[in-house]
XYZ file of C-alpha atoms in Angstrom:
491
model
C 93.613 55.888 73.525
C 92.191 56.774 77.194
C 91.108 59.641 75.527
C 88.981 58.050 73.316
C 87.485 55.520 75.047
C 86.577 58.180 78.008
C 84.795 60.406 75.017
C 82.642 57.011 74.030
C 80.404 57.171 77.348
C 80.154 60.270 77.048
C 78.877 60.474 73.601
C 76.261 57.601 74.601
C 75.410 60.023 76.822
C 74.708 62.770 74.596
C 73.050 60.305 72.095
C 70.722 59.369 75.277
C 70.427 62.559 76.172
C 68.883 64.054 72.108
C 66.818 60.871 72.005
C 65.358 61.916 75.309
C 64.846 65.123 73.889
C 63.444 63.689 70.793
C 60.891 62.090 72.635
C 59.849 64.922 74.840
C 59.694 66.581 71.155
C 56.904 64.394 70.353
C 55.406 63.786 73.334
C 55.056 67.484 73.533
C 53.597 67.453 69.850
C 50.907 64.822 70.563
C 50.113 67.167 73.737
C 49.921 69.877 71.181
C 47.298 67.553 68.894
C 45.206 66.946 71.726
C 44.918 70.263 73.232
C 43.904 71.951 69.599
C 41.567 69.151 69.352
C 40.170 69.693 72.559
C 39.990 73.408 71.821
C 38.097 72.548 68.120
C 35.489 70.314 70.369
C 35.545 73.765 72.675
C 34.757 76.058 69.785
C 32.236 73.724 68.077
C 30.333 73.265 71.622
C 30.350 76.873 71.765
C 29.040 77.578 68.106
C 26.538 74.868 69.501
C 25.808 76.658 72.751
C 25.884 79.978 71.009
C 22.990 78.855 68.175
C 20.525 77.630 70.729
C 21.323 80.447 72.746
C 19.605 82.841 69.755
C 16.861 80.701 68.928
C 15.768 80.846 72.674
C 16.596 84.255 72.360
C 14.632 84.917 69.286
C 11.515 82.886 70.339
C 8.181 84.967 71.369
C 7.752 84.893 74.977
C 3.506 83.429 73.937
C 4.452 80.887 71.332
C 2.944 77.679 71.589
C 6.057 75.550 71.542
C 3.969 72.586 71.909
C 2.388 72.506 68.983
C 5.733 72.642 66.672
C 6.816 69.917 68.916
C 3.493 67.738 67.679
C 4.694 68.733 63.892
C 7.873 67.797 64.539
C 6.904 64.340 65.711
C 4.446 63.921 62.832
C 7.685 64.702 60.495
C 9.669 62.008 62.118
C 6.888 59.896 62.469
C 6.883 60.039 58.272
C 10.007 60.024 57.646
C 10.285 57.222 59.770
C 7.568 55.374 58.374
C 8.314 55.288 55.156
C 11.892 54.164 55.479
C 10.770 51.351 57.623
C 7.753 50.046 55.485
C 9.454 51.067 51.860
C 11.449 48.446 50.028
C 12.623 48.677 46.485
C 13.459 44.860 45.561
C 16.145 44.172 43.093
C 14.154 42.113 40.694
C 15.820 40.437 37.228
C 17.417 43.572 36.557
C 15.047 45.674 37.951
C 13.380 47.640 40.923
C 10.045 47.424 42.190
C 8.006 48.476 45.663
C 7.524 46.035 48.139
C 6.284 46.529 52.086
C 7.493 44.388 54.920
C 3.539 44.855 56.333
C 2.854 42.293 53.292
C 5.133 39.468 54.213
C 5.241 40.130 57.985
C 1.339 40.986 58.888
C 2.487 41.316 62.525
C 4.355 44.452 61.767
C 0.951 46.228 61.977
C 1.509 47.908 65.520
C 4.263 49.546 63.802
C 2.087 51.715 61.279
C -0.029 52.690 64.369
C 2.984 54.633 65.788
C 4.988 56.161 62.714
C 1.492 57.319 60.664
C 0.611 60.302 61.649
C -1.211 61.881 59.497
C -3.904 63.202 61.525
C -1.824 65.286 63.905
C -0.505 66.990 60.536
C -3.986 68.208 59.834
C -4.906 68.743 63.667
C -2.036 71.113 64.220
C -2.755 72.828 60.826
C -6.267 73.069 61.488
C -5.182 74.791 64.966
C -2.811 77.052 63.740
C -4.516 77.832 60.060
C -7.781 78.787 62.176
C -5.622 81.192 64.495
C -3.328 82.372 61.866
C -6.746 83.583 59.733
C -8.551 85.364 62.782
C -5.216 87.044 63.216
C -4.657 88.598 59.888
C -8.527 89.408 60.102
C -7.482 91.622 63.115
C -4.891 93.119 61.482
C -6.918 94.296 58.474
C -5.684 91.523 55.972
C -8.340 89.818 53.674
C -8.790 86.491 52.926
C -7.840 86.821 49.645
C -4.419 87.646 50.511
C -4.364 85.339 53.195
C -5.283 82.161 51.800
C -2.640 83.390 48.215
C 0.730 83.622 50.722
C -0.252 80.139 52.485
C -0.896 78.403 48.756
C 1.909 79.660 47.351
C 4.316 78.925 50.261
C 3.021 75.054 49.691
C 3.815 74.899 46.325
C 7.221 76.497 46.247
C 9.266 74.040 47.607
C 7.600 71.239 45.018
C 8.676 72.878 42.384
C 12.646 71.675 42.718
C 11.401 68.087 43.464
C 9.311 68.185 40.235
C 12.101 69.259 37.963
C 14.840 67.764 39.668
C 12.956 64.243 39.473
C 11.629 64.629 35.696
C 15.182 65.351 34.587
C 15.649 61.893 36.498
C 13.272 60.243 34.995
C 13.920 61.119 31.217
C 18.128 60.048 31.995
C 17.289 56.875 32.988
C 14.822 56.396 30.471
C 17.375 57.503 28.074
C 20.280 55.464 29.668
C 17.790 52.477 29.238
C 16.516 51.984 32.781
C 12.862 49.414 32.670
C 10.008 51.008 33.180
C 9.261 49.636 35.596
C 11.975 51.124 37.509
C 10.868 54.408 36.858
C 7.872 53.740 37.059
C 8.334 52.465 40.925
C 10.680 55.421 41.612
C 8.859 58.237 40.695
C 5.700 56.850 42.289
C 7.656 57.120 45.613
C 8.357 60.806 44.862
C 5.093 61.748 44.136
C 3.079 59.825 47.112
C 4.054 62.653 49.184
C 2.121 65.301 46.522
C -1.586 63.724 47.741
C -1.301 65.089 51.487
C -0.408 68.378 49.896
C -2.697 68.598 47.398
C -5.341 68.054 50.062
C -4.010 70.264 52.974
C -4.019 72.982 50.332
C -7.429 72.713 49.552
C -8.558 72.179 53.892
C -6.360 75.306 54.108
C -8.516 77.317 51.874
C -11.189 76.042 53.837
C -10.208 77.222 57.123
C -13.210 80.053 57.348
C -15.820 77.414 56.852
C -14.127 74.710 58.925
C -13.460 76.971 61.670
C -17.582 76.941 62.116
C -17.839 72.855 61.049
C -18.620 70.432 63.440
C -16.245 67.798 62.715
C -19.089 65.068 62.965
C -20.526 66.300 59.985
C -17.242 65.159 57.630
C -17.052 62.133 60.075
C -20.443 61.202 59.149
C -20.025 61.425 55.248
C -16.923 59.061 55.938
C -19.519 56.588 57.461
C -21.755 56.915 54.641
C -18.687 56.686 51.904
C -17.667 53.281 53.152
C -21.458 52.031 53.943
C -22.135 52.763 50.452
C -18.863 50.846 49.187
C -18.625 47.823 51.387
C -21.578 47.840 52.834
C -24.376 48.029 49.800
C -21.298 47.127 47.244
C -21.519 50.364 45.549
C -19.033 51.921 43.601
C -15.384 51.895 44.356
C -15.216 55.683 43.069
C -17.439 56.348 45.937
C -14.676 56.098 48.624
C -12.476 59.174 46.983
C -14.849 61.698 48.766
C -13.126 60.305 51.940
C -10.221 61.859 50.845
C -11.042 65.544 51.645
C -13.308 64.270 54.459
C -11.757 61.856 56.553
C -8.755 64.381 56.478
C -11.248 67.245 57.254
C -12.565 65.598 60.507
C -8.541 66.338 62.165
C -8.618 69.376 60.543
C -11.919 70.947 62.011
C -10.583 69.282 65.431
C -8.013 71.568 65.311
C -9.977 74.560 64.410
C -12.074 74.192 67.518
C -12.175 76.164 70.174
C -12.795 73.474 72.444
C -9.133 73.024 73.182
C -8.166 76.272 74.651
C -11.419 76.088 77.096
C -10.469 74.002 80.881
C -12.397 70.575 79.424
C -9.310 70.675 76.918
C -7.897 67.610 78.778
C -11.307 65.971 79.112
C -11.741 66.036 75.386
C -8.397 64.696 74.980
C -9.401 61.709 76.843
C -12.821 61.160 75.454
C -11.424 61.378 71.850
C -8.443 58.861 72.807
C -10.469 56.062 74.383
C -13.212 56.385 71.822
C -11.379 56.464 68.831
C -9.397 53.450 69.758
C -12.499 51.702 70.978
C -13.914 52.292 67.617
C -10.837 51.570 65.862
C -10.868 48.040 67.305
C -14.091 47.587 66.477
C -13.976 47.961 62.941
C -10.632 46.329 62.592
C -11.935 43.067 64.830
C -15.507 42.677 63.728
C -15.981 44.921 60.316
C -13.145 43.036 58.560
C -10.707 46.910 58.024
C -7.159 45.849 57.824
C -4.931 46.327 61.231
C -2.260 48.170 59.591
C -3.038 52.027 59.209
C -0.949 51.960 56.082
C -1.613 50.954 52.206
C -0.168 47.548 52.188
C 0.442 46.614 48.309
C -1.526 44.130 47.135
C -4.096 44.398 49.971
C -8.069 43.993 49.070
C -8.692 47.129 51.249
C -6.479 50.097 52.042
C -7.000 52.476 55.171
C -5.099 55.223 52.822
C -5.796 54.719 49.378
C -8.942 56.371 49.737
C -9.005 56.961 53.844
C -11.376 54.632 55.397
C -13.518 55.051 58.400
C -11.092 53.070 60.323
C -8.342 55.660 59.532
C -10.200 58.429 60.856
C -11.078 56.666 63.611
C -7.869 55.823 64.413
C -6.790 59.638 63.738
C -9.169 60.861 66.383
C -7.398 58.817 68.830
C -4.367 60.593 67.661
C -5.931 63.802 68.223
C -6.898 63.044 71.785
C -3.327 61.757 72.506
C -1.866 65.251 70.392
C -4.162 67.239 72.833
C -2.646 65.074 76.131
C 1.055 65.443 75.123
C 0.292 69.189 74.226
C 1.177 70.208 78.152
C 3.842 67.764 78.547
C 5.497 68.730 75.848
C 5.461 72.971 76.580
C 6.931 72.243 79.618
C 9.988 69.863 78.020
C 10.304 72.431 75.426
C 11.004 74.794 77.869
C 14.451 73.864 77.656
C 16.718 75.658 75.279
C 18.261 72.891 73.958
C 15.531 70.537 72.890
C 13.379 73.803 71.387
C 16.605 74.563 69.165
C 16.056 70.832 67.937
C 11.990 71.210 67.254
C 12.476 74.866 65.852
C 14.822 73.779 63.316
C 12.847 70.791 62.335
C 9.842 72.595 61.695
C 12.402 75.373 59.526
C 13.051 72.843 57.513
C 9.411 71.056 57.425
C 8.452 70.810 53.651
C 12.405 70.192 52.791
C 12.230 66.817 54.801
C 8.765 65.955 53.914
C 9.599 66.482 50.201
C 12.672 64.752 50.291
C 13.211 61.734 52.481
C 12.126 59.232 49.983
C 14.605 60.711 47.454
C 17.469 60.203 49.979
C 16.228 56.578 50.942
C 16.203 56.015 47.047
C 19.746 57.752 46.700
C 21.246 55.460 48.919
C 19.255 52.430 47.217
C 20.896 52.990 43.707
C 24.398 53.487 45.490
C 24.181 50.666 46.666
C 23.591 48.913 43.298
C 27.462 49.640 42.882
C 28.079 46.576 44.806
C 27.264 44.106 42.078
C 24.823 42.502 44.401
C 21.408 42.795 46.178
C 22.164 44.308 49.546
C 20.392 42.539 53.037
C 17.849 45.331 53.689
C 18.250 47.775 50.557
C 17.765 45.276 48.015
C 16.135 41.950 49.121
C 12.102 41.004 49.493
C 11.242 42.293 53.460
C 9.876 38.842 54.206
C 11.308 38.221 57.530
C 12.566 39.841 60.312
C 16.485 40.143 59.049
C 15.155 42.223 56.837
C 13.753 44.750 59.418
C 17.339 44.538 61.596
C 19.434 45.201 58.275
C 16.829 47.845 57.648
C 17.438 49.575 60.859
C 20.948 49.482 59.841
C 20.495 51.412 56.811
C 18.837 54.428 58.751
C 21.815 56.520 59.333
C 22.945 56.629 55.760
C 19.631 57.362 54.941
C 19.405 60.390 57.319
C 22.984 61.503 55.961
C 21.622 61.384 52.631
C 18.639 63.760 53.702
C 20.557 65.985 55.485
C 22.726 66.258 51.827
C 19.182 67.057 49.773
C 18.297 69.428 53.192
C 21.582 71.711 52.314
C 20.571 71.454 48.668
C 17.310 72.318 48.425
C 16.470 74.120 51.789
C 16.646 77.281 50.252
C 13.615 77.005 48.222
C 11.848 76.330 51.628
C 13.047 79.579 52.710
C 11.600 81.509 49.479
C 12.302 84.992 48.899
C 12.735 86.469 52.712
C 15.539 83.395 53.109
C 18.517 85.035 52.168
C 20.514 82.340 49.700
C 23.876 83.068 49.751
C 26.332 82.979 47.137
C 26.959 79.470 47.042
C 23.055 79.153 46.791
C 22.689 77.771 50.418
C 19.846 78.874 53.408
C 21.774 81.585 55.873
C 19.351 81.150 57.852
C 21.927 80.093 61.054
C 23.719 83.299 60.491
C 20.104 85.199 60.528
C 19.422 83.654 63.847
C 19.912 86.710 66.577
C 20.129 89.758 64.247
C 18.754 92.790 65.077
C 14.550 93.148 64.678
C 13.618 95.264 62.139
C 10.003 96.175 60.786
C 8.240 95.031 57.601
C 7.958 96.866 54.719
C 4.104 98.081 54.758
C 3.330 100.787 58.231
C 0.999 98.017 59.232
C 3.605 95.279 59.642
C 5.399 97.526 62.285
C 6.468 95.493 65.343
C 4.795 95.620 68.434
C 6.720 94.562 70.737
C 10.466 94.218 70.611
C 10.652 90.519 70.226
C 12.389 88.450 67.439
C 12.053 85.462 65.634
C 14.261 83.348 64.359
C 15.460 84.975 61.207
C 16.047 88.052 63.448
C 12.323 90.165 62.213
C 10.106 92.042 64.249
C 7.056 89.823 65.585
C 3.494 91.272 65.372
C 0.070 89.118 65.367
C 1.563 86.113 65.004
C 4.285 84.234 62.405
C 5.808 81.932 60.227
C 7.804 78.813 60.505
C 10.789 80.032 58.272
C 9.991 83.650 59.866
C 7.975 85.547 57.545
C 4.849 87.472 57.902
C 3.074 87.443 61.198
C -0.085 88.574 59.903
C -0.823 85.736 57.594
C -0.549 82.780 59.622
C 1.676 79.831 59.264
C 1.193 76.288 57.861
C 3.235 73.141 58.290
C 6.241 74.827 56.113
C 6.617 78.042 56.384
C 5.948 81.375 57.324
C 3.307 84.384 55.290
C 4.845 85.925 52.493
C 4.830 89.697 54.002
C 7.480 90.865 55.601
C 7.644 90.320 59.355
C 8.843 87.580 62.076
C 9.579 84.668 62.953
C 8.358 80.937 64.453
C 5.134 82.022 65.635
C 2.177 80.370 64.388
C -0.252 83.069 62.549
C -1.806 83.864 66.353
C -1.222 86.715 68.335
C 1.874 86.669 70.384
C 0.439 87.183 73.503
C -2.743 84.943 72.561
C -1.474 81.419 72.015
């Protein structure tokens, strides 16, 4: 009996003792959890650290990071815009366009920051103009010039097009109104405008390298004297639409901003664009907001007005300002990784953002009721604040069309891999290599970022040097990478 009851504490004490142990068990576990946690945050800082490590790396000692920094604004500046002033109102049943701008006039400011338009065709103008004197110098006709920059716009429309008309026809067929599709599709295709006429500038660029850009100005002027002035014809105001986007475009092109009155200009163009910009909005009765505002008398897009342009050469002055600010920030390896792989992906984003805001629109039809700020009229300012809300699942839904349909950005030089996505991260770094014709050799050793050798200048998605570069992509020979169509050493 002693014997027993002395082996009782004793067992407690072993009991104790494995719970203890037990404990330290798991305690040692969770330590375990943490630490491979911790080392997974390591590794994916490092892949991180590593990737912006080979875009510095692979970035021309000459490029102009400025100027991709300006496009990469103007992107977010778009994207931005439209998901701010886009609504799609559940309506009896059905969708239709609305714009906060036409219940809340005092949202006007707003379109003066996100539309941006004219530093698009500023910084194209700028680097179209260098990208053709380039391939000039390096023996290559305008012919072939002007057919690689064309066809690199056009490529990535192609999987919007078909993608959306299969759309179109299911919904149709699945009994969706009209109306729906109607409003839909519209959104898709408001984008197709600014390419159709940065296409046609492009193939320009010879004669509006040598164009004054008061001359296009001027026919602007004339365009809306004739229409709202002497009451002429409404059809009148479509020449503006070539113009008033010319005026930017020939800014660009001119040599003005690589002489020492560069800043000067900058200034001048800033304070009198705005001045006249005021002007016409105060006393010549142009709306305030630099948007189209449905069911407004008078658009500033829809054709472009003289207002528009006016307010896009005070755009230009402040693109020229920020141009030197903005090298030196981009000096910094981190923020030119985030620029360089905005403007990679360029025409993917520009393409595709109002397909992701719609995406996330009809998701959110699953609900079974209009949604604050997806589905309801923009009329007041809960609107905007649910709006802003709705921003990150719109990005996440972009970023889902970006891994889709990125690869068509790329083109043929993109390797696709075989699940059909861009490998253009596992490009960035590799070893420099020469294009296919003698006259593409490199010459210097540099890289860009798909890892090709650089010559006169080069592409956005790191093609040819030779032809130049646009807003998307890179020339369609073989060569390098992020340049901008100029000569490396010449930017």
């Amino acid at each position: 009996m002693r014997e027993a009851d002395a082996r009782r504490p004793a067992g407690r004490i072993e009991g104790l003792a494995g719970r203890g142990e037990r404990r330290g068990g798991r305690i040692e576990g969770l330590a375990g959890r943490g630490e491979r946690r911790g080392g997974r945050i390591k590794s994916l800082a490092g892949r991180v650290e590593d990737l912006v490590g080979r875009i510095e790396a692979g970035t021309p000692d000459g490029r102009d990071r400025a100027l991709d920094g300006l496009r990469a604004l103007a992107i977010a500046g778009v994207v931005l815009g439209h998901w701010l002033v886009t609504a799609l109102v559940l309506d009896s049943g059905a969708l239709r366009g609305a714009s906060p701008l036409a219940y809340q006039p005092e949202l006007a400011p707003v379109s003066w920051t996100l539309q941006t338009l004219a530093v698009f065709f500023w910084v194209g103008g700028r680097t179209a103009a260098r990208g053709y004197a380039a391939a000039r110098a390096g023996g290559v006709g305008y012919g072939s010039w002007v057919r690689g920059r064309l066809a690199r716009l056009a490529r990535p429309v192609v999987p919007v097009l078909a993608v959306w008309s299969v759309v179109a026809v299911a919904m149709l067929a699945l009994g969706a109104g009209q109306q729906t599709v109607y409003a839909l599709f519209r959104l898709v295709l408001s984008p197709m405008w600014f390419l159709l006429v940065y296409a046609a500038l492009t193939a320009a660029t010879p004669l509006a390298a040598r164009t004054h850009p008061g001359w296009p100005l001027a026919v602007v002027a004339l365009a809306d004297l004739v229409r709202y002035g002497l009451d002429g014809p409404a059809w009148a105001g479509w020449i503006n639409l070539p113009a008033g986007w010319l005026v930017p475009y020939c800014l660009g092109a001119a040599r003005v901003w690589d002489g020492p009155r560069a800043r000067a200009a900058g200034w001048w163009l800033l304070a009198g664009g705005a001045a006249l910009t005021a002007g016409l909005v105060l006393w010549a009765g142009y709306p305030a907001a630099m948007v189209g505002v449905p069911g407004a008398a008078v658009s500033n897009l829809s054709p472009p007005t003289l207002a528009a342009v006016a307010f896009g050469l005070a755009q230009c002055g402040a693109a020229r300002l920020l141009h030197d600010p903005l090298r030196r920030a981009l000096r910094r390896p981190a923020a030119w990784a985030v620029v360089a792989l905005v403007n990679l992906a360029a025409m993917t984003l520009f393409l595709w953002h109002q397909t992701a805001m719609m995406a996330v629109t009809a998701l959110g039809l699953l609900a079974g009721r209009p949604l604050p700020g997806l589905h309801t009229v923009p009329a007041d300012a809960g609107w905007l604040l649910a709006r802003l809300a709705w921003l990150p699942a719109f990005a996440v839904a972009l970023l889902v069309c970006l891994a889709a349909f990125h690869a068509y950005e790329r083109g043929s030089s993109g390797t696709v891999d075989r699940q059909g996505s861009s490998s253009a991260a596992r490009r960035l770094g590799s070893s420099a290599r020469p294009g296919t014709d003698p006259a593409d050799r490199p010459a210097r050793a540099g890289t860009g970022l798909d890892g090709r050798s650089t010559r006169a200048g080069n592409g956005l998605d790191g093609r040819s040097a030779r032809d130049g570069a646009c807003m998307d992509s890179g020339s369609a020979r073989a060569g390098s990478g992020l340049g901008h169509g100029e000569a490396v050493g010449n930017v």
